[in-house]
Short mmCIF file of C-alpha atoms in Angstrom, two decimals:
data_model
loop_
_atom_site.label_atom_id
_atom_site.label_comp_id
_atom_site.label_asym_id
_atom_site.label_seq_id
_atom_site.Cartn_x
_atom_site.Cartn_y
_atom_site.Cartn_z
CA MET I 13 -24.59 -16.90 -41.20
CA GLY I 14 -25.06 -19.40 -43.95
CA CYS I 15 -23.09 -21.97 -41.98
CA GLY I 16 -26.03 -23.40 -40.03
CA GLY I 17 -24.99 -26.01 -37.51
CA SER I 18 -21.29 -25.29 -37.46
CA LYS I 19 -20.14 -23.76 -34.23
CA LYS I 20 -17.32 -21.35 -34.64
CA PRO I 21 -14.81 -21.19 -31.79
CA ALA I 22 -14.65 -17.86 -29.97
CA GLN I 23 -12.25 -15.52 -31.69
CA PRO I 24 -9.02 -15.33 -29.71
CA LYS I 25 -8.47 -11.88 -28.29
CA VAL I 26 -6.13 -9.80 -30.39
CA TYR I 27 -3.65 -7.92 -28.23
CA ASP I 28 -1.89 -4.71 -29.14
CA PRO I 29 1.74 -5.89 -29.31
CA THR I 30 3.19 -2.40 -28.77
CA PRO I 31 5.17 -2.35 -25.54
CA ASP I 32 4.62 0.60 -23.21
CA PRO I 33 7.52 2.92 -24.08
CA ILE I 34 8.55 3.27 -20.44
CA THR I 35 7.81 -0.05 -18.73
CA GLY I 36 8.14 -2.27 -21.79
CA LEU I 37 4.98 -4.09 -20.74
CA THR I 38 2.63 -5.08 -23.54
CA GLU I 39 -1.15 -5.28 -23.21
CA LYS I 40 -0.87 -9.07 -22.83
CA ASP I 41 1.85 -8.70 -20.16
CA ARG I 42 -0.35 -6.34 -18.20
CA GLU I 43 -3.36 -8.63 -18.45
CA MET I 44 -1.30 -11.61 -17.25
CA ILE I 45 0.03 -9.64 -14.29
CA VAL I 46 -3.44 -8.47 -13.28
CA ASP I 47 -4.94 -11.95 -13.67
CA SER I 48 -2.21 -13.69 -11.69
CA TRP I 49 -2.41 -11.04 -8.97
CA LYS I 50 -6.06 -11.96 -8.45
CA ILE I 51 -4.64 -15.22 -7.05
CA ILE I 52 -1.40 -14.04 -5.44
CA GLY I 53 -2.92 -10.90 -3.94
CA SER I 54 -6.39 -12.19 -3.15
CA ARG I 55 -7.71 -10.85 0.12
CA SER I 56 -7.73 -14.29 1.75
CA ALA I 57 -4.22 -15.30 0.64
CA ILE I 58 -2.10 -12.16 0.28
CA LYS I 59 -0.61 -12.21 3.78
CA GLN I 60 0.33 -15.88 3.70
CA ASN I 61 1.77 -15.53 0.19
CA ALA I 62 3.78 -12.51 1.28
CA LEU I 63 5.18 -14.46 4.22
CA GLU I 64 6.11 -17.45 2.04
CA PHE I 65 7.82 -15.13 -0.43
CA PHE I 66 9.99 -13.58 2.29
CA LEU I 67 10.89 -16.98 3.73
CA MET I 68 11.98 -18.02 0.20
CA LEU I 69 14.01 -14.83 -0.14
CA PHE I 70 15.78 -15.31 3.19
CA ALA I 71 16.39 -19.02 2.49
CA ALA I 72 17.98 -18.19 -0.87
CA TYR I 73 19.94 -15.14 0.33
CA PRO I 74 20.44 -15.26 4.09
CA TYR I 75 22.45 -12.03 4.05
CA VAL I 76 19.32 -10.12 2.98
CA GLN I 77 17.66 -11.18 6.24
CA ASN I 78 20.40 -9.39 8.13
CA TYR I 79 19.41 -6.05 6.63
CA PHE I 80 16.46 -6.24 8.97
CA GLY I 81 17.75 -5.64 12.48
CA ILE I 82 14.75 -7.33 14.03
CA PHE I 83 15.06 -10.49 11.89
CA LYS I 84 18.84 -10.86 12.03
CA ASN I 85 20.13 -14.33 12.94
CA LYS I 86 16.63 -15.67 13.57
CA GLN I 87 15.59 -19.12 12.39
CA LEU I 88 13.15 -19.12 9.47
CA SER I 89 10.80 -21.26 11.58
CA GLU I 90 10.77 -18.46 14.13
CA LEU I 91 10.11 -15.81 11.46
CA ARG I 92 7.24 -17.87 10.10
CA THR I 93 5.28 -17.14 13.28
CA SER I 94 6.64 -13.64 13.95
CA PRO I 95 3.94 -10.94 13.82
CA LYS I 96 6.56 -8.36 12.74
CA MET I 97 7.61 -10.60 9.85
CA ARG I 98 3.99 -11.04 8.78
CA VAL I 99 3.36 -7.30 8.87
CA HIS I 100 6.51 -6.39 6.95
CA ALA I 101 5.82 -9.03 4.29
CA ALA I 102 2.19 -7.92 4.02
CA SER I 103 3.14 -4.28 3.60
CA VAL I 104 5.45 -5.17 0.72
CA PHE I 105 2.72 -7.16 -1.01
CA TYR I 106 0.23 -4.32 -0.48
CA TYR I 107 2.76 -2.10 -2.24
CA ILE I 108 2.93 -4.56 -5.13
CA ASN I 109 -0.84 -4.31 -5.14
CA SER I 110 -0.52 -0.59 -5.80
CA TYR I 111 1.77 -1.38 -8.76
CA VAL I 112 -0.81 -3.77 -10.18
CA GLU I 113 -3.63 -1.26 -9.64
CA ASN I 114 -1.59 1.22 -11.70
CA ILE I 115 -0.32 -1.09 -14.40
CA GLU I 116 -2.22 0.97 -16.98
CA ASP I 117 -1.07 4.29 -15.48
CA THR I 118 2.65 4.33 -16.20
CA GLU I 119 3.23 7.73 -14.61
CA THR I 120 1.81 6.64 -11.26
CA PHE I 121 3.49 3.24 -11.48
CA MET I 122 6.89 4.91 -12.03
CA GLY I 123 6.19 7.36 -9.22
CA LEU I 124 5.41 4.52 -6.84
CA ALA I 125 8.60 2.69 -7.89
CA GLU I 126 10.50 5.90 -7.21
CA LYS I 127 9.08 6.21 -3.70
CA MET I 128 9.97 2.59 -3.00
CA ALA I 129 13.54 3.19 -4.21
CA VAL I 130 14.03 6.43 -2.28
CA ALA I 131 12.86 4.87 0.99
CA HIS I 132 15.23 1.91 0.59
CA ILE I 133 18.24 3.90 -0.63
CA ALA I 134 17.85 5.98 2.53
CA ARG I 135 18.28 2.76 4.56
CA GLY I 136 21.46 1.75 2.77
CA ILE I 137 19.82 -0.93 0.63
CA THR I 138 21.24 -1.30 -2.87
CA VAL I 139 19.95 -2.54 -6.18
CA GLU I 140 21.69 -5.88 -5.46
CA GLU I 141 19.02 -6.65 -2.87
CA PHE I 142 16.25 -5.54 -5.20
CA GLU I 143 17.70 -7.85 -7.84
CA LYS I 144 17.50 -10.73 -5.35
CA VAL I 145 13.87 -9.84 -4.75
CA ARG I 146 13.22 -9.95 -8.49
CA ILE I 147 14.93 -13.32 -8.94
CA VAL I 148 13.14 -14.93 -6.01
CA TYR I 149 9.77 -13.41 -6.90
CA VAL I 150 9.89 -15.08 -10.33
CA LYS I 151 10.73 -18.41 -8.66
CA PHE I 152 7.94 -17.87 -6.18
CA LEU I 153 5.27 -17.46 -8.88
CA PRO I 154 4.87 -21.19 -9.72
CA THR I 155 4.66 -22.09 -6.03
CA VAL I 156 1.44 -20.07 -5.82
CA LEU I 157 0.08 -20.35 -9.34
CA GLY I 158 0.91 -23.99 -10.12
CA ASN I 159 0.13 -24.83 -13.72
CA LYS I 160 -1.35 -21.35 -14.25
CA CYS I 161 2.26 -20.13 -14.23
CA THR I 162 3.76 -19.90 -17.72
CA PRO I 163 7.14 -18.69 -18.99
CA SER I 164 5.46 -15.64 -20.53
CA LEU I 165 3.81 -14.78 -17.22
CA GLU I 166 7.15 -15.06 -15.45
CA ALA I 167 8.68 -12.85 -18.14
CA ALA I 168 5.96 -10.22 -17.64
CA TRP I 169 6.53 -10.00 -13.87
CA ASP I 170 10.28 -10.01 -14.48
CA LYS I 171 9.87 -7.04 -16.79
CA LEU I 172 7.84 -5.18 -14.17
CA LEU I 173 10.47 -5.78 -11.48
CA LYS I 174 13.30 -4.90 -13.86
CA THR I 175 11.55 -1.60 -14.53
CA GLN I 176 11.29 -0.97 -10.79
CA ASN I 177 14.99 -1.77 -10.40
CA ALA I 178 15.95 0.50 -13.29
CA VAL I 179 14.28 3.35 -11.38
CA PHE I 180 16.28 2.29 -8.31
CA ILE I 181 19.58 2.37 -10.20
CA MET I 182 18.80 5.76 -11.69
CA LEU I 183 17.97 7.29 -8.30
CA ALA I 184 20.91 5.65 -6.55
CA GLU I 185 23.25 7.11 -9.17
CA GLU I 186 21.66 10.55 -8.88
CA GLY I 187 22.04 10.33 -5.10
CA SER I 188 25.71 9.39 -5.26
CA SER I 189 26.56 11.95 -7.94
CA ASP I 190 25.00 14.92 -6.15
CA GLY I 191 26.46 13.82 -2.85
CA ASP I 192 23.10 13.96 -1.09
CA GLY I 193 22.23 10.62 0.40
CA SER I 194 19.51 12.03 2.61
CA GLY I 195 16.73 10.38 0.64
CA GLY I 196 13.11 10.95 1.54
CA ALA I 197 10.62 11.04 -1.31
CA GLU I 198 9.20 14.24 0.07
CA SER I 199 12.48 16.04 0.40
CA GLY I 200 13.63 15.33 -3.14
CA SER I 201 14.10 18.08 -5.63
CA GLY I 202 11.95 16.62 -8.42
CA MET G 26 -46.74 -18.64 8.36
CA GLY G 27 -50.39 -18.16 9.13
CA CYS G 28 -50.13 -14.52 8.13
CA GLY G 29 -50.92 -14.96 4.45
CA GLY G 30 -50.56 -11.78 2.51
CA SER G 31 -48.71 -9.75 5.09
CA LYS G 32 -45.11 -9.06 4.12
CA LYS G 33 -42.71 -8.89 7.00
CA PRO G 34 -39.90 -6.41 6.68
CA ALA G 35 -36.41 -7.93 6.55
CA GLN G 36 -34.98 -8.36 10.03
CA PRO G 37 -32.45 -5.65 10.71
CA LYS G 38 -28.98 -7.10 11.17
CA VAL G 39 -27.99 -7.49 14.78
CA TYR G 40 -24.44 -6.33 15.39
CA ASP G 41 -22.16 -7.50 18.15
CA PRO G 42 -21.74 -4.27 20.17
CA THR G 43 -18.45 -5.38 21.79
CA PRO G 44 -15.67 -3.02 20.73
CA ASP G 45 -12.40 -4.59 19.66
CA PRO G 46 -10.29 -4.36 22.83
CA ILE G 47 -7.38 -2.71 21.00
CA THR G 48 -8.88 -0.53 18.26
CA GLY G 49 -12.21 0.17 19.94
CA LEU G 50 -13.98 -0.49 16.63
CA THR G 51 -17.27 -2.37 16.85
CA GLU G 52 -18.57 -4.74 14.19
CA LYS G 53 -20.84 -1.97 12.91
CA ASP G 54 -17.93 0.52 12.81
CA ARG G 55 -15.87 -1.92 10.77
CA GLU G 56 -18.71 -2.59 8.35
CA MET G 57 -19.28 1.13 7.83
CA ILE G 58 -15.58 1.73 7.18
CA VAL G 59 -15.39 -1.11 4.66
CA ASP G 60 -18.60 -0.02 2.90
CA SER G 61 -17.58 3.62 2.63
CA TRP G 62 -14.12 2.63 1.41
CA LYS G 63 -15.75 0.87 -1.54
CA ILE G 64 -16.61 4.40 -2.68
CA ILE G 65 -13.60 6.40 -1.42
CA GLY G 66 -11.05 3.78 -2.45
CA SER G 67 -12.70 2.47 -5.60
CA ARG G 68 -10.23 1.73 -8.33
CA SER G 69 -11.58 4.45 -10.58
CA ALA G 70 -11.70 7.19 -7.92
CA ILE G 71 -8.99 6.51 -5.34
CA LYS G 72 -6.29 8.67 -6.93
CA GLN G 73 -8.56 11.68 -7.46
CA ASN G 74 -9.98 11.34 -3.94
CA ALA G 75 -6.47 11.11 -2.51
CA LEU G 76 -5.48 14.28 -4.33
CA GLU G 77 -8.58 16.17 -3.16
CA PHE G 78 -7.89 15.07 0.41
CA PHE G 79 -4.34 16.44 0.31
CA LEU G 80 -5.47 19.71 -1.24
CA MET G 81 -8.00 20.03 1.63
CA LEU G 82 -5.26 19.25 4.16
CA PHE G 83 -2.88 21.85 2.74
CA ALA G 84 -5.66 24.45 2.43
CA ALA G 85 -6.61 23.95 6.09
CA TYR G 86 -3.04 23.73 7.43
CA PRO G 87 -0.59 25.33 5.01
CA TYR G 88 2.36 24.62 7.33
CA VAL G 89 1.87 20.87 6.74
CA GLN G 90 2.57 21.44 3.03
CA ASN G 91 5.99 22.77 3.96
CA TYR G 92 7.00 19.43 5.48
CA PHE G 93 7.25 18.26 1.88
CA GLY G 94 10.33 19.86 0.37
CA ILE G 95 9.04 19.37 -3.14
CA PHE G 96 5.65 20.98 -2.43
CA LYS G 97 6.86 23.87 -0.29
CA ASN G 98 5.48 27.29 -1.22
CA LYS G 99 3.67 25.96 -4.28
CA GLN G 100 0.17 27.08 -5.16
CA LEU G 101 -2.55 24.49 -4.60
CA SER G 102 -3.55 24.91 -8.25
CA GLU G 103 -0.04 23.89 -9.21
CA LEU G 104 -0.10 20.88 -6.87
CA ARG G 105 -3.43 19.77 -8.35
CA THR G 106 -1.64 18.95 -11.60
CA SER G 107 1.69 17.84 -10.12
CA PRO G 108 2.50 14.18 -10.87
CA LYS G 109 4.55 13.98 -7.63
CA MET G 110 1.59 15.24 -5.63
CA ARG G 111 -0.71 12.69 -7.26
CA VAL G 112 1.70 9.85 -6.53
CA HIS G 113 2.28 10.85 -2.92
CA ALA G 114 -1.44 11.23 -2.28
CA ALA G 115 -2.17 7.92 -4.01
CA SER G 116 0.43 6.06 -1.96
CA VAL G 117 -1.16 7.33 1.27
CA PHE G 118 -4.59 6.19 0.17
CA TYR G 119 -3.21 2.79 -0.88
CA TYR G 120 -1.85 2.56 2.67
CA ILE G 121 -5.30 3.35 4.07
CA ASN G 122 -6.51 0.56 1.79
CA SER G 123 -4.22 -1.84 3.64
CA TYR G 124 -5.78 -0.67 6.94
CA VAL G 125 -9.26 -1.36 5.60
CA GLU G 126 -8.21 -4.76 4.24
CA ASN G 127 -7.04 -5.62 7.76
CA ILE G 128 -9.85 -4.09 9.75
CA GLU G 129 -10.73 -7.57 11.08
CA ASP G 130 -7.07 -8.46 11.77
CA THR G 131 -6.15 -6.14 14.61
CA GLU G 132 -2.59 -7.44 14.92
CA THR G 133 -1.77 -6.65 11.29
CA PHE G 134 -3.65 -3.35 11.43
CA MET G 135 -1.62 -2.26 14.46
CA GLY G 136 1.59 -3.43 12.80
CA LEU G 137 0.81 -1.36 9.70
CA ALA G 138 0.05 1.68 11.88
CA GLU G 139 3.40 1.13 13.60
CA LYS G 140 5.28 1.04 10.29
CA MET G 141 3.53 4.24 9.21
CA ALA G 142 4.49 5.94 12.49
CA VAL G 143 8.11 4.79 12.45
CA ALA G 144 8.65 6.02 8.88
CA HIS G 145 7.22 9.46 9.71
CA ILE G 146 8.92 9.87 13.09
CA ALA G 147 12.19 9.24 11.24
CA ARG G 148 11.39 12.26 9.05
CA GLY G 149 10.72 14.55 11.99
CA ILE G 150 6.95 14.51 11.65
CA THR G 151 5.01 14.62 14.91
CA VAL G 152 1.62 13.48 16.08
CA GLU G 153 0.40 17.07 15.59
CA GLU G 154 0.52 16.55 11.83
CA PHE G 155 -1.18 13.17 12.11
CA GLU G 156 -3.91 14.83 14.17
CA LYS G 157 -4.41 17.35 11.36
CA VAL G 158 -4.74 14.45 8.94
CA ARG G 159 -7.39 12.88 11.18
CA ILE G 160 -9.37 16.11 11.51
CA VAL G 161 -9.32 16.85 7.78
CA TYR G 162 -10.04 13.24 6.80
CA VAL G 163 -13.28 13.33 8.79
CA LYS G 164 -14.25 16.61 7.07
CA PHE G 165 -13.33 15.12 3.72
CA LEU G 166 -15.71 12.15 4.10
CA PRO G 167 -18.96 14.02 3.27
CA THR G 168 -17.35 15.63 0.23
CA VAL G 169 -16.99 12.15 -1.30
CA LEU G 170 -19.88 10.28 0.28
CA GLY G 171 -22.58 12.97 0.18
CA ASN G 172 -25.70 11.85 2.00
CA LYS G 173 -24.17 8.39 2.57
CA CYS G 174 -22.01 10.10 5.20
CA THR G 175 -23.46 9.89 8.70
CA PRO G 176 -22.20 11.03 12.10
CA SER G 177 -21.67 7.40 13.12
CA LEU G 178 -19.59 6.74 9.99
CA GLU G 179 -17.48 9.80 10.73
CA ALA G 180 -17.07 8.57 14.30
CA ALA G 181 -15.93 5.14 13.08
CA TRP G 182 -13.21 6.57 10.82
CA ASP G 183 -12.23 8.99 13.58
CA LYS G 184 -11.77 6.03 15.94
CA LEU G 185 -9.58 4.27 13.38
CA LEU G 186 -7.36 7.33 12.92
CA LYS G 187 -7.22 7.96 16.67
CA THR G 188 -5.98 4.40 17.11
CA GLN G 189 -3.32 5.00 14.47
CA ASN G 190 -2.29 8.20 16.24
CA ALA G 191 -2.16 6.48 19.63
CA VAL G 192 0.40 4.08 18.11
CA PHE G 193 2.30 7.11 16.84
CA ILE G 194 2.39 8.76 20.29
CA MET G 195 3.51 5.53 21.92
CA LEU G 196 6.39 5.05 19.47
CA ALA G 197 7.41 8.71 19.53
CA GLU G 198 7.63 8.54 23.33
CA GLU G 199 9.63 5.32 23.21
CA GLY G 200 11.98 6.92 20.68
CA SER G 201 12.54 10.03 22.79
CA SER G 202 12.97 8.09 26.03
CA ASP G 203 15.60 5.69 24.70
CA GLY G 204 17.41 8.47 22.89
CA ASP G 205 17.30 6.63 19.58
CA GLY G 206 15.58 8.66 16.96
CA SER G 207 16.93 6.62 14.08
CA GLY G 208 13.57 5.06 13.27
CA GLY G 209 13.20 2.46 10.58
CA ALA G 210 10.64 -0.31 11.11
CA GLU G 211 13.23 -2.87 10.19
CA SER G 212 15.88 -1.63 12.56
CA GLY G 213 13.60 -1.51 15.58
CA SER G 214 14.12 -3.74 18.56
CA GLY G 215 10.58 -5.16 18.79
#
C-alpha cells in the first residue's frame, strides 16, 4: 500500500527454530524430510529407490549382506533382479514411510523406531549395522535427489536416523542388562 | 451428434473381469480396495482407525489380546489410551498400506504377505489368529465407511486377506514339515 508498482518478493517462511526435545528435528528439518520423501518414496519410484539403496549398502559393506541368509555370497547383479531382494528393500522403505508420516508425532515415531530395533535385536543385528545404514542412506540421498539435495537436508535425515539408532542402543543395552534377549515388541514389558 | 438437447449419461466404466491368477482380485476389486483405503488409511485417520480395529479384535476374541505380553489382561479402556497399543495398531495398518500400494504388483504383494507370515510364525502365532483378523476386519469396514461399504467391497477385502492367509498356511506347513521353526524372512532358503 502506498508503494504502487513495486512488487514485493514473497516473505520467506519463518520457521520455529526450536528442536523437538526428543528427536532434535526442527520444523525446517521435518519439512525437508517430508518434501524429499515425496521424491524418494513416490509411489512410482519407491521400490526401485529401495533396491538401489540396498545395493549401495551391500557394495559399501559386503559383510552386511551376509546377515541375510538368502542373499549371502550372491553377486549384486543377481540381487538386482531377485524378487526377494526387491520385497525386502521395499518393506524397509515402506517402514521409512511410516516414520515420515509420523514426523510430527514424536511418540508414534519413537514407538515405530522401537519396534524396528526390537525386531532386529532379536535377529542378532547390532547398532553397527544400523550405523552403516545411516551412513549409506545419507550418501544415497544425492543419487536420487540430485541438486535438490543440500547439506542441511542430509543433516536432517542424519538426525532422524541417529534418533532411530539411539533407540536401538538403549533397547540393546536394556536387553543385555536384564539378560533377556528374547525380543519381540509384543512380549516386552513396557 | 444429431441428438441435440439430449444429454447422454456417462458411460459406465467397463472392468476387465479376469481375476488375477494368484490373488483372485479383479480390476474392480482392486479399485474398490484402493478407493476405500483412501478413507480407512488417510493420513489423518489411519492411527485412530487402526486402534479401533484392534479394540474390535480384542473385544471379539479376548484370547488374541493375550498373545501380546504387554496387553495381556488389560482393560480395553486402558488399551485405548496406551501409546504401545497405538503404535502396534498403527504399524499393522501401515503394513496394510504397503499391500494396497502393491495391489497391482502381485509379486511384491505376495512377498510382503510372506514376510508378515514368517515374522508371526516365528512368534508362535497361527493362521487361526490371522483368520480372526480377517473376520473382524470385514466387520470393521462398515464402521469406518458407513454407506460407502458394500457387500462387494467387503468381498474384495476378504479375498485379499484370504490370499494373505493362504500364504501363511503354506509357510507354516513348510516350516513344520522341514522341522525348522526358526522363521525370519532373511534367513529363509527361498
